[in-house]
Short mmCIF file of C-alpha atoms and ligand atoms in Angstrom, two decimals:
data_model
loop_
_atom_site.label_atom_id
_atom_site.label_comp_id
_atom_site.label_asym_id
_atom_site.label_seq_id
_atom_site.Cartn_x
_atom_site.Cartn_y
_atom_site.Cartn_z
CA UNK M 1 -250.27 -109.66 20.78
CA UNK M 2 -250.25 -107.06 17.96
CA UNK M 3 -252.73 -107.13 15.05
CA UNK M 4 -252.53 -110.28 12.96
CA UNK M 5 -250.41 -110.03 9.80
CA UNK M 6 -252.63 -110.23 6.71
CA UNK M 7 -251.46 -113.11 4.52
CA UNK M 8 -252.24 -113.50 0.82
CA UNK M 9 -251.64 -117.00 -0.48
CA UNK M 10 -251.12 -117.70 -4.17
CA UNK M 11 -251.50 -121.46 -4.67
CA UNK M 12 -253.38 -123.94 -2.50
CA UNK M 13 -251.93 -127.20 -3.82
CA UNK M 14 -249.55 -129.57 -2.05
CA UNK M 15 -247.42 -126.95 -0.30
CA UNK M 16 -250.08 -124.22 -0.02
CA UNK M 17 -252.43 -126.61 1.81
CA UNK M 18 -249.61 -127.55 4.17
CA UNK M 19 -249.00 -123.88 4.98
CA UNK M 20 -252.70 -123.32 5.72
CA UNK M 21 -252.70 -126.40 7.96
CA UNK M 22 -249.73 -125.06 9.94
CA UNK M 23 -251.31 -121.60 10.26
CA UNK M 24 -254.60 -123.10 11.43
CA UNK M 25 -252.91 -125.31 14.00
CA UNK M 26 -249.81 -123.34 14.95
CA UNK M 27 -247.53 -125.27 17.30
CA UNK M 28 -246.82 -123.72 20.69
CA UNK M 29 -243.29 -122.81 19.54
CA UNK M 30 -244.95 -120.37 17.15
CA UNK M 31 -247.71 -119.21 19.48
CA UNK M 32 -245.16 -118.28 22.14
CA UNK M 33 -243.65 -115.65 19.82
CA UNK M 34 -245.59 -112.59 20.73
CA UNK M 35 -245.60 -110.79 17.37
CA UNK M 36 -246.44 -113.82 15.31
CA UNK M 37 -250.10 -114.00 14.46
CA UNK M 38 -251.23 -114.56 10.90
CA UNK M 39 -254.67 -114.09 9.35
CA UNK M 40 -255.36 -115.53 5.90
CA UNK M 41 -256.98 -112.72 3.87
CA UNK M 42 -257.04 -113.93 0.27
CA UNK M 43 -256.15 -117.14 -1.60
CA UNK M 44 -255.59 -117.53 -5.35
CA UNK M 45 -256.10 -120.86 -7.12
CA UNK M 46 -256.62 -121.89 -10.72
CA UNK M 47 -259.91 -123.68 -10.15
CA UNK M 48 -262.12 -122.29 -7.38
CA UNK M 49 -264.54 -125.22 -7.65
CA UNK M 50 -261.93 -127.90 -6.91
CA UNK M 51 -262.34 -129.61 -3.52
CA UNK M 52 -259.52 -128.63 -1.14
CA UNK M 53 -257.54 -130.70 1.34
CA UNK M 54 -257.88 -127.97 3.99
CA UNK M 55 -260.87 -125.92 5.12
CA UNK M 56 -260.63 -122.42 3.63
CA UNK M 57 -263.48 -119.91 3.58
CA UNK M 58 -264.73 -119.97 -0.04
CA UNK M 59 -265.17 -116.18 0.06
CA UNK M 60 -261.36 -115.82 0.26
CA UNK M 61 -260.78 -117.70 -3.00
CA UNK M 62 -260.06 -115.96 -6.28
CA UNK M 63 -258.73 -117.13 -9.62
CA UNK M 64 -256.88 -113.81 -10.06
CA UNK M 65 -253.54 -113.86 -8.26
CA UNK M 66 -253.12 -110.14 -8.96
CA UNK M 67 -256.10 -109.49 -6.65
CA UNK M 68 -254.26 -111.17 -3.79
CA UNK M 69 -251.24 -108.94 -4.32
CA UNK M 70 -253.34 -105.76 -4.60
CA UNK M 71 -255.58 -106.49 -1.61
CA UNK M 72 -254.86 -103.76 1.01
CA UNK M 73 -255.50 -106.29 3.81
CA UNK M 74 -252.59 -108.42 2.54
CA UNK M 75 -249.22 -107.44 4.04
CA UNK M 76 -247.35 -110.66 3.33
CA UNK M 77 -247.65 -112.53 0.02
CA UNK M 78 -246.83 -116.24 -0.15
CA UNK M 79 -246.34 -117.58 -3.68
CA UNK M 80 -246.72 -121.36 -3.94
CA UNK M 81 -247.70 -122.08 -7.53
CA UNK M 82 -244.50 -122.46 -9.53
CA UNK M 83 -246.61 -120.98 -12.36
CA UNK M 84 -245.12 -118.92 -15.17
CA UNK M 85 -246.59 -115.54 -14.08
CA UNK M 86 -245.04 -115.89 -10.61
CA UNK M 87 -242.43 -113.25 -11.49
CA UNK M 88 -245.18 -110.71 -12.20
CA UNK M 89 -246.98 -111.43 -8.92
CA UNK M 90 -243.84 -111.43 -6.80
CA UNK M 91 -242.39 -108.30 -8.37
CA UNK M 92 -245.75 -106.47 -8.04
CA UNK M 93 -245.88 -107.37 -4.34
CA UNK M 94 -242.30 -106.19 -3.75
CA UNK M 95 -242.99 -102.94 -5.60
CA UNK M 96 -245.82 -102.32 -3.15
CA UNK M 97 -243.40 -102.90 -0.28
CA UNK M 98 -245.03 -106.21 0.68
CA UNK M 99 -242.85 -109.03 1.99
CA UNK M 100 -242.87 -112.22 -0.06
CA UNK M 101 -242.22 -115.86 0.81
CA UNK M 102 -241.88 -118.43 -1.95
CA UNK M 103 -240.79 -122.02 -2.61
CA UNK M 104 -240.22 -121.32 -6.30
CA UNK M 105 -236.63 -122.31 -7.13
CA UNK M 106 -237.02 -121.66 -10.84
CA UNK M 107 -237.99 -118.07 -10.11
CA UNK M 108 -235.12 -117.52 -7.67
CA UNK M 109 -232.48 -119.31 -9.71
CA UNK M 110 -233.32 -117.54 -12.95
CA UNK M 111 -234.48 -114.09 -11.82
CA UNK M 112 -233.26 -113.81 -8.24
CA UNK M 113 -230.94 -110.91 -9.00
CA UNK M 114 -233.75 -108.65 -10.30
CA UNK M 115 -236.05 -109.59 -7.44
CA UNK M 116 -233.42 -109.00 -4.75
CA UNK M 117 -232.73 -105.52 -6.16
CA UNK M 118 -236.44 -104.77 -6.32
CA UNK M 119 -236.98 -105.92 -2.75
CA UNK M 120 -234.07 -103.83 -1.51
CA UNK M 121 -235.26 -100.74 -3.38
CA UNK M 122 -238.74 -101.02 -1.89
CA UNK M 123 -237.75 -101.97 1.66
CA UNK M 124 -239.50 -105.32 1.29
CA UNK M 125 -238.21 -108.78 2.10
CA UNK M 126 -238.06 -111.92 -0.04
CA UNK M 127 -237.41 -115.28 1.59
CA UNK M 128 -237.21 -118.69 -0.06
CA UNK M 129 -235.95 -121.34 2.36
CA UNK M 130 -238.40 -123.92 0.95
CA UNK M 131 -236.98 -123.52 -2.55
CA UNK M 132 -233.98 -125.73 -1.69
CA UNK M 133 -234.09 -129.11 0.08
CA UNK M 134 -237.66 -128.88 1.37
CA UNK M 135 -237.72 -128.78 5.15
CA UNK M 136 -233.94 -128.59 5.71
CA UNK M 137 -232.89 -125.09 6.84
CA UNK M 138 -229.86 -125.01 4.55
CA UNK M 139 -230.27 -121.45 3.24
CA UNK M 140 -230.65 -120.12 6.77
CA UNK M 141 -227.56 -122.09 7.84
CA UNK M 142 -225.43 -120.80 4.97
CA UNK M 143 -226.40 -117.18 5.37
CA UNK M 144 -226.39 -117.14 9.16
CA UNK M 145 -224.98 -120.09 11.14
CA UNK M 146 -222.01 -120.54 8.78
CA UNK M 147 -221.45 -116.85 8.09
CA UNK M 148 -217.96 -116.97 9.64
CA UNK M 149 -216.87 -119.58 7.10
CA UNK M 150 -215.60 -119.58 3.57
CA UNK M 151 -217.61 -122.41 2.03
CA UNK M 152 -215.09 -124.69 0.33
CA UNK M 153 -217.36 -127.35 -1.13
CA UNK M 154 -220.87 -128.62 -1.09
CA UNK M 155 -222.12 -132.07 -2.08
CA UNK M 156 -225.85 -132.62 -2.08
CA UNK M 157 -228.80 -134.72 -2.97
CA UNK M 158 -231.17 -131.86 -3.73
CA UNK M 159 -234.05 -133.52 -5.55
CA UNK M 160 -236.47 -135.74 -3.65
CA UNK M 161 -238.23 -137.18 -6.69
CA UNK M 162 -235.10 -138.57 -8.32
CA UNK M 163 -233.76 -139.89 -5.03
CA UNK M 164 -237.09 -141.64 -4.49
CA UNK M 165 -236.92 -143.14 -8.01
CA UNK M 166 -233.30 -144.29 -7.70
CA UNK M 167 -233.86 -145.70 -4.20
CA UNK M 168 -236.87 -147.72 -5.25
CA UNK M 169 -235.21 -148.92 -8.46
CA UNK M 170 -232.24 -150.11 -6.40
CA UNK M 171 -234.64 -152.06 -4.18
CA UNK M 172 -236.22 -153.60 -7.29
CA UNK M 173 -239.57 -152.00 -6.46
CA UNK M 174 -240.72 -151.28 -10.01
CA UNK M 175 -239.62 -149.59 -13.16
CA UNK M 176 -238.75 -145.97 -13.70
CA UNK M 177 -242.14 -144.87 -15.13
CA UNK M 178 -244.24 -146.51 -12.40
CA UNK M 179 -242.08 -145.11 -9.61
CA UNK M 180 -242.18 -141.62 -11.13
CA UNK M 181 -245.98 -141.88 -11.11
CA UNK M 182 -245.84 -142.77 -7.38
CA UNK M 183 -243.61 -139.73 -6.75
CA UNK M 184 -246.20 -137.55 -8.49
CA UNK M 185 -249.00 -139.09 -6.39
CA UNK M 186 -246.99 -138.40 -3.23
CA UNK M 187 -246.71 -134.70 -4.22
CA UNK M 188 -242.90 -134.77 -4.55
CA UNK M 189 -242.60 -134.11 -8.27
CA UNK M 190 -242.83 -130.75 -9.98
CA UNK M 191 -245.99 -130.00 -12.01
CA UNK M 192 -243.72 -130.79 -14.98
CA UNK M 193 -241.67 -133.77 -13.72
CA UNK M 194 -239.17 -133.29 -16.54
CA UNK M 195 -237.69 -130.61 -14.29
CA UNK M 196 -236.93 -133.31 -11.70
CA UNK M 197 -235.69 -136.15 -13.87
CA UNK M 198 -233.64 -133.92 -16.19
CA UNK M 199 -231.67 -132.61 -13.18
CA UNK M 200 -232.82 -129.04 -13.85
CA UNK M 201 -234.69 -128.74 -10.53
CA UNK M 202 -231.49 -129.72 -8.68
CA UNK M 203 -229.42 -127.38 -10.90
CA UNK M 204 -231.67 -124.46 -10.01
CA UNK M 205 -231.36 -125.32 -6.33
CA UNK M 206 -227.60 -125.57 -6.66
CA UNK M 207 -227.47 -122.16 -8.34
CA UNK M 208 -229.34 -120.71 -5.35
CA UNK M 209 -226.97 -122.39 -2.86
CA UNK M 210 -223.95 -121.21 -4.88
CA UNK M 211 -225.22 -117.68 -4.71
CA UNK M 212 -225.45 -117.76 -0.94
CA UNK M 213 -222.51 -120.03 -0.20
CA UNK M 214 -220.05 -118.89 -2.86
CA UNK M 215 -221.43 -115.44 -3.87
CA UNK M 216 -221.84 -116.55 -7.46
CA UNK M 217 -224.02 -114.87 -10.04
CA UNK M 218 -224.92 -117.91 -12.18
CA UNK M 219 -228.40 -119.20 -12.95
CA UNK M 220 -229.62 -122.81 -13.16
CA UNK M 221 -228.66 -122.93 -16.82
CA UNK M 222 -225.03 -122.12 -15.96
CA UNK M 223 -224.82 -125.30 -13.88
CA UNK M 224 -223.65 -128.37 -15.84
CA UNK M 225 -226.67 -130.64 -15.75
CA UNK M 226 -227.45 -134.21 -16.67
CA UNK M 227 -230.53 -136.14 -15.49
CA UNK M 228 -231.39 -139.69 -14.54
CA UNK M 229 -233.50 -140.55 -17.61
CA UNK M 230 -230.80 -142.82 -19.03
CA UNK M 231 -230.15 -144.79 -15.82
CA UNK M 232 -231.21 -148.42 -16.22
CA UNK M 233 -231.64 -151.24 -13.75
CA UNK M 234 -228.45 -152.81 -15.09
CA UNK M 235 -226.43 -149.66 -14.20
CA UNK M 236 -227.68 -150.00 -10.65
CA UNK M 237 -226.66 -153.68 -10.62
CA UNK M 238 -223.17 -152.94 -12.00
CA UNK M 239 -222.73 -150.15 -9.47
CA UNK M 240 -223.63 -152.56 -6.67
CA UNK M 241 -221.12 -155.10 -8.03
CA UNK M 242 -218.42 -152.43 -7.88
CA UNK M 243 -219.36 -151.29 -4.35
CA UNK M 244 -221.24 -148.13 -5.39
CA UNK M 245 -224.74 -146.64 -5.33
CA UNK M 246 -226.10 -144.28 -7.99
CA UNK M 247 -227.35 -140.89 -6.77
CA UNK M 248 -228.23 -137.65 -8.54
CA UNK M 249 -225.54 -135.44 -7.01
CA UNK M 250 -225.28 -131.67 -6.93
CA UNK M 251 -221.68 -130.59 -6.44
CA UNK M 252 -220.18 -127.13 -5.99
CA UNK M 253 -216.57 -126.30 -5.18
CA UNK M 254 -214.67 -123.09 -4.65
CA UNK M 255 -212.10 -122.45 -7.36
CA UNK M 256 -209.76 -119.53 -7.87
CA UNK M 257 -212.17 -116.71 -8.69
CA UNK M 258 -215.04 -118.96 -9.77
CA UNK M 259 -217.19 -121.89 -8.69
CA UNK M 260 -217.38 -125.38 -10.16
CA UNK M 261 -221.07 -126.40 -10.18
CA UNK M 262 -222.55 -129.57 -11.63
CA UNK M 263 -225.52 -131.89 -11.30
CA UNK M 264 -225.40 -135.43 -12.67
CA UNK M 265 -225.95 -139.03 -11.68
CA UNK M 266 -222.88 -140.26 -9.83
CA UNK M 267 -221.67 -143.53 -8.41
CA UNK M 268 -220.83 -143.00 -4.75
CA UNK M 269 -219.28 -145.61 -2.42
CA UNK M 270 -221.90 -147.77 -0.71
CA UNK M 271 -220.61 -146.85 2.75
CA UNK M 272 -220.58 -143.08 2.12
CA UNK M 273 -223.08 -140.86 3.86
CA UNK M 274 -224.83 -139.73 0.69
CA UNK M 275 -225.25 -143.34 -0.50
CA UNK M 276 -227.40 -143.88 2.56
CA UNK M 277 -229.85 -141.04 1.98
CA UNK M 278 -232.97 -142.79 0.76
CA UNK M 279 -236.40 -142.11 -0.73
CA UNK M 280 -237.44 -138.45 -0.90
CA UNK M 281 -234.81 -137.42 1.66
CA UNK M 282 -232.20 -134.82 0.73
CA UNK M 283 -228.79 -134.21 2.27
CA UNK M 284 -226.09 -131.59 1.93
CA UNK M 285 -222.48 -132.01 3.03
CA UNK M 286 -220.88 -128.62 3.47
CA UNK M 287 -217.16 -128.07 4.02
CA UNK M 288 -216.63 -124.77 5.86
CA UNK M 289 -213.21 -123.18 6.35
CA UNK M 290 -213.68 -122.78 10.11
CA UNK M 291 -216.25 -125.38 11.05
CA UNK M 292 -214.99 -128.23 8.85
CA UNK M 293 -217.51 -130.76 7.51
CA UNK M 294 -221.21 -130.40 8.34
CA UNK M 295 -224.10 -132.53 7.19
CA UNK M 296 -227.72 -131.50 6.85
CA UNK M 297 -230.33 -134.13 6.11
CA UNK M 298 -234.10 -134.39 6.06
CA UNK M 299 -237.15 -134.62 3.84
CA UNK M 300 -236.45 -132.69 0.66
CA UNK M 301 -239.95 -132.74 -0.77
CA UNK M 302 -243.53 -133.23 0.27
CA UNK M 303 -246.26 -131.19 1.83
CA UNK M 304 -245.46 -130.63 5.49
CA UNK M 305 -241.63 -130.49 5.36
CA UNK M 306 -241.86 -127.83 2.65
CA UNK M 307 -244.64 -125.95 4.44
CA UNK M 308 -242.50 -125.97 7.58
CA UNK M 309 -239.78 -124.04 5.74
CA UNK M 310 -242.28 -121.56 4.24
CA UNK M 311 -243.81 -120.78 7.64
CA UNK M 312 -240.36 -120.37 9.23
CA UNK M 313 -239.65 -117.65 6.65
CA UNK M 314 -242.98 -115.97 7.34
CA UNK M 315 -242.17 -115.87 11.05
CA UNK M 316 -238.68 -114.47 10.44
CA UNK M 317 -239.96 -111.75 8.14
CA UNK M 318 -242.49 -110.58 10.73
CA UNK M 319 -240.00 -110.66 13.59
CA UNK M 320 -237.38 -108.76 11.59
CA UNK M 321 -239.92 -106.04 10.78
CA UNK M 322 -241.04 -105.70 14.37
CA UNK M 323 -237.45 -105.61 15.63
CA UNK M 324 -236.40 -103.10 12.93
CA UNK M 325 -233.70 -105.63 12.05
CA UNK M 326 -233.70 -104.92 8.30
CA UNK M 327 -234.45 -107.45 5.62
CA UNK M 328 -232.96 -110.91 5.15
CA UNK M 329 -232.60 -110.04 1.49
CA UNK M 330 -229.85 -107.58 2.41
CA UNK M 331 -227.60 -110.63 3.00
CA UNK M 332 -228.19 -111.93 -0.53
CA UNK M 333 -227.03 -108.91 -2.48
CA UNK M 334 -223.68 -109.59 -4.10
CA UNK M 335 -221.10 -106.86 -4.02
CA UNK M 336 -217.77 -106.75 -5.79
CA UNK M 337 -216.93 -110.23 -4.53
CA UNK M 338 -219.39 -111.83 -6.99
CA UNK M 339 -217.90 -114.76 -8.92
CA UNK M 340 -219.16 -116.76 -11.88
CA UNK M 341 -219.93 -120.45 -12.37
CA UNK M 342 -217.11 -122.04 -14.38
CA UNK M 343 -217.50 -124.60 -17.18
CA UNK M 344 -216.71 -128.19 -16.18
CA UNK M 345 -214.24 -129.12 -18.96
CA UNK M 346 -211.27 -129.20 -16.60
CA UNK M 347 -212.93 -131.12 -13.79
CA UNK M 348 -211.21 -134.46 -13.16
CA UNK M 349 -212.93 -137.61 -11.97
CA UNK M 350 -213.26 -141.34 -12.56
CA UNK M 351 -215.78 -142.66 -15.05
CA UNK M 352 -217.91 -145.76 -15.47
CA UNK M 353 -218.55 -146.58 -19.16
CA UNK M 354 -221.01 -149.18 -20.38
CA UNK M 355 -221.77 -150.29 -23.93
CA UNK M 356 -223.21 -153.20 -25.84
CA UNK M 357 -220.46 -154.01 -28.31
CA UNK M 358 -220.39 -156.41 -31.27
CA UNK M 359 -218.73 -159.64 -30.24
CA UNK M 360 -215.78 -159.35 -32.65
CA UNK M 361 -212.03 -159.63 -32.14
CA UNK M 362 -210.26 -156.30 -31.56
CA UNK M 363 -213.23 -154.22 -30.34
CA UNK M 364 -211.91 -153.87 -26.81
CA UNK M 365 -208.49 -152.98 -28.18
CA UNK M 366 -209.96 -150.21 -30.39
CA UNK M 367 -211.87 -148.70 -27.46
CA UNK M 368 -208.78 -148.91 -25.23
CA UNK M 369 -206.73 -147.16 -27.92
CA UNK M 370 -209.21 -144.26 -28.15
CA UNK M 371 -209.07 -143.83 -24.38
CA UNK M 372 -205.28 -144.00 -24.40
CA UNK M 373 -205.09 -141.32 -27.09
CA UNK M 374 -206.94 -139.03 -24.68
CA UNK M 375 -204.58 -140.05 -21.84
CA UNK M 376 -207.41 -141.86 -20.06
CA UNK M 377 -206.16 -144.82 -18.11
CA UNK M 378 -208.37 -147.90 -17.58
CA UNK M 379 -208.75 -149.12 -13.98
CA UNK M 380 -210.85 -152.23 -14.66
CA UNK M 381 -212.88 -153.99 -17.35
CA UNK M 382 -215.89 -156.27 -16.95
CA UNK M 383 -217.04 -158.26 -19.97
CA UNK M 384 -219.99 -160.56 -19.42
CA UNK M 385 -220.83 -163.76 -21.30
CA UNK M 386 -221.75 -163.52 -24.98
CA UNK M 387 -225.35 -162.50 -25.70
CA UNK M 388 -226.12 -165.27 -28.18
CA UNK M 389 -229.31 -163.72 -29.60
CA UNK M 390 -227.95 -160.31 -30.50
CA UNK M 391 -224.34 -161.28 -31.21
CA UNK M 392 -223.27 -158.50 -28.87
CA UNK M 393 -221.79 -158.39 -25.39
CA UNK M 394 -222.06 -155.91 -22.55
CA UNK M 395 -218.74 -154.21 -21.82
CA UNK M 396 -218.04 -152.15 -18.71
CA UNK M 397 -214.94 -150.02 -18.24
CA UNK M 398 -213.96 -148.09 -15.12
CA UNK M 399 -211.31 -145.44 -15.66
CA UNK M 400 -208.82 -143.71 -13.43
CA UNK M 401 -209.17 -139.95 -13.01
CA UNK M 402 -209.51 -138.13 -16.30
CA UNK M 403 -210.50 -134.67 -17.48
CA UNK M 404 -214.14 -134.19 -18.51
CA UNK M 405 -213.18 -132.61 -21.85
CA UNK M 406 -210.91 -135.56 -22.72
CA UNK M 407 -213.64 -138.01 -21.78
CA UNK M 408 -216.18 -136.23 -23.97
CA UNK M 409 -213.80 -136.39 -26.96
CA UNK M 410 -213.19 -140.09 -26.32
CA UNK M 411 -216.93 -140.78 -26.08
CA UNK M 412 -217.47 -139.09 -29.42
CA UNK M 413 -214.85 -141.32 -31.03
CA UNK M 414 -216.15 -144.54 -29.42
CA UNK M 415 -219.74 -143.70 -30.38
CA UNK M 416 -218.59 -143.46 -34.00
CA UNK M 417 -217.35 -147.10 -34.03
CA UNK M 418 -219.55 -149.52 -36.00
CA UNK M 419 -218.91 -152.10 -33.32
CA UNK M 420 -220.66 -149.90 -30.72
CA UNK M 421 -224.03 -149.44 -32.46
CA UNK M 422 -225.95 -147.95 -29.49
CA UNK M 423 -223.13 -145.75 -28.23
CA UNK M 424 -221.56 -145.63 -24.78
CA UNK M 425 -223.27 -144.72 -21.57
CA UNK M 426 -221.23 -142.79 -19.01
CA UNK M 427 -221.73 -142.38 -15.27
CA UNK M 428 -219.35 -140.22 -13.29
CA UNK M 429 -217.82 -141.56 -10.07
CA UNK M 430 -217.29 -139.56 -6.88
CA UNK M 431 -215.20 -140.94 -4.05
CA UNK M 432 -216.62 -138.37 -1.55
P1 LIG N 1 -249.22 -127.94 -6.86
O1 LIG N 1 -249.62 -128.98 -5.88
O2 LIG N 1 -249.34 -128.21 -8.30
O3 LIG N 1 -250.05 -126.62 -6.49
C1 LIG N 1 -250.00 -125.47 -7.28
C2 LIG N 1 -251.10 -124.52 -6.82
O4 LIG N 1 -250.99 -123.33 -7.56
C3 LIG N 1 -252.52 -125.06 -7.05
O5 LIG N 1 -253.34 -124.74 -5.96
C4 LIG N 1 -252.98 -124.31 -8.31
O6 LIG N 1 -254.38 -124.10 -8.35
C5 LIG N 1 -252.27 -122.99 -8.11
N1 LIG N 1 -252.03 -122.29 -9.36
C6 LIG N 1 -251.35 -122.73 -10.46
N2 LIG N 1 -251.36 -121.79 -11.43
C7 LIG N 1 -252.08 -120.76 -10.94
C8 LIG N 1 -252.48 -119.50 -11.47
N3 LIG N 1 -252.14 -119.12 -12.71
N4 LIG N 1 -253.22 -118.68 -10.69
C9 LIG N 1 -253.57 -119.04 -9.43
N5 LIG N 1 -253.24 -120.22 -8.88
C10 LIG N 1 -252.50 -121.06 -9.63
O7 LIG N 1 -247.71 -127.50 -6.61
P2 LIG N 1 -246.84 -127.65 -5.27
O8 LIG N 1 -246.23 -129.00 -5.26
O9 LIG N 1 -247.62 -127.18 -4.10
O10 LIG N 1 -245.64 -126.65 -5.59
C11 LIG N 1 -245.81 -125.25 -5.43
C12 LIG N 1 -244.42 -124.59 -5.47
O11 LIG N 1 -243.63 -125.11 -4.41
C13 LIG N 1 -243.63 -124.83 -6.75
O12 LIG N 1 -242.87 -123.68 -7.03
C14 LIG N 1 -242.71 -125.98 -6.37
O13 LIG N 1 -241.52 -125.99 -7.12
C15 LIG N 1 -242.41 -125.64 -4.94
N6 LIG N 1 -241.99 -126.75 -4.10
C16 LIG N 1 -242.74 -127.88 -4.04
C17 LIG N 1 -242.35 -128.92 -3.21
C18 LIG N 1 -243.11 -130.19 -3.10
O14 LIG N 1 -242.63 -131.12 -2.45
N7 LIG N 1 -244.29 -130.28 -3.69
C19 LIG N 1 -241.18 -128.77 -2.42
C20 LIG N 1 -240.44 -127.58 -2.52
C21 LIG N 1 -240.86 -126.58 -3.35
P3 LIG N 1 -255.41 -125.35 -8.45
O15 LIG N 1 -255.28 -126.07 -7.13
O16 LIG N 1 -256.73 -124.73 -8.64
O17 LIG N 1 -254.93 -126.17 -9.60
N1 LIG N 2 -239.82 -131.65 -7.04
C1 LIG N 2 -238.95 -131.28 -5.98
C2 LIG N 2 -238.16 -132.51 -5.53
C3 LIG N 2 -239.73 -130.73 -4.83
O1 LIG N 2 -238.55 -133.62 -5.88
O2 LIG N 2 -237.16 -132.34 -4.85
C4 LIG N 2 -238.86 -130.15 -3.75
O3 LIG N 2 -238.21 -129.00 -4.20
#
């Protein structure tokens, strides 16, 4: 066995503690690899006095992450904070030629390009398997196992927190706010859970997958994104009545010279694979040109699944160095084949529309006329019994396939009707 690799850890929260646990009790699969021996040299946290879930020598703790990066005993930096200065720490480490592992999707999705260039220039590596889909080795599969394929499409559940919320709401296990609190207690949610429920966390993950799978340059903000905040129990009930389940889907498809990329709640058929991914689990269905359909599924959030992915990267970085195999980051650099993420206006799909409308003659006809003017054809209508107290009735319309831009124009016009005082809610439908 060669000298242990000096590890500097920035962040000892949910994921950081999991990484320390795995390093302290390495499974035999890791111990058998003769060059893989890690020694924790320095650990940065915000609050040194806070009790920790794992035993770490107090003398290693610092509140200054920059000290971890600068420590000459640290050869490999592992960033697990998700904090705003992460870019500074990671870029400083790469500039010093130190390899970096991170689970920080925001950092990769928004500033990956700069970091990849920096790593390449300094002969350092940057790996981030844990940034997408927790313990599922999807990045490794796209860049390696599926390298002989042109990725044609990718459908995923990429956020554990929202899948946990939607699953438990569909089982009638509480309301949105209480279940979100449980997801936070379980360690699934981001420090700012708005990132999860707004869809932005999944959009950032999708941008990372698009980069590797489709060679696209876009960031999380280029991905069309809508969250689950507006999903109500009644939407889940209507979906069930229609034979669907609501999931926060991340979808990317190859187009001519660009990529379609979107994240939004979607109704998917009850018997589809993605409808049956529950709780904090994630799944990704990839369509490869040579291999055909492939499905990856597993825990997408939580301490040990995420730590498993971080440690796998640490092992690969060490083994690549020892073997003189170059950096993994070399595979991520986009050449002339780089494509952009396209706007979604021309995407066509079916839509579920729900509104509380005033119980007056002609309202349904006016809504139908607006849809017809946009060439949107109605597939079915459900109108429940009159709500005697409010004088309004719930109206549900399912459309045939229509263009997103046309649907947005129609929604604007319907929202302007006096007879639809609270506006229309829309959920997209995916047949899968
Ligand atoms: P967490 O439990 O909130 O832990 C964050 C850690 O970072 C804490 O130890 C905190 O110190 C430390 N920290 C925060 N700001 C710091 C600063 N300025 N200087 C030094 N240390 C600082 O977060 P987490 O859930 O482990 O997530 C960490 C990263 O992994 C994030 O990028 C997240 O997106 C990503 N991730 C998380 C999961 C998951 O399931 N949790 C899954 C995939 C990816 P204190 O302990 O003293 O507060
Ligand atoms: N907050 C993220 C999620 C953690 O719920 O999926 C895993 O990236």
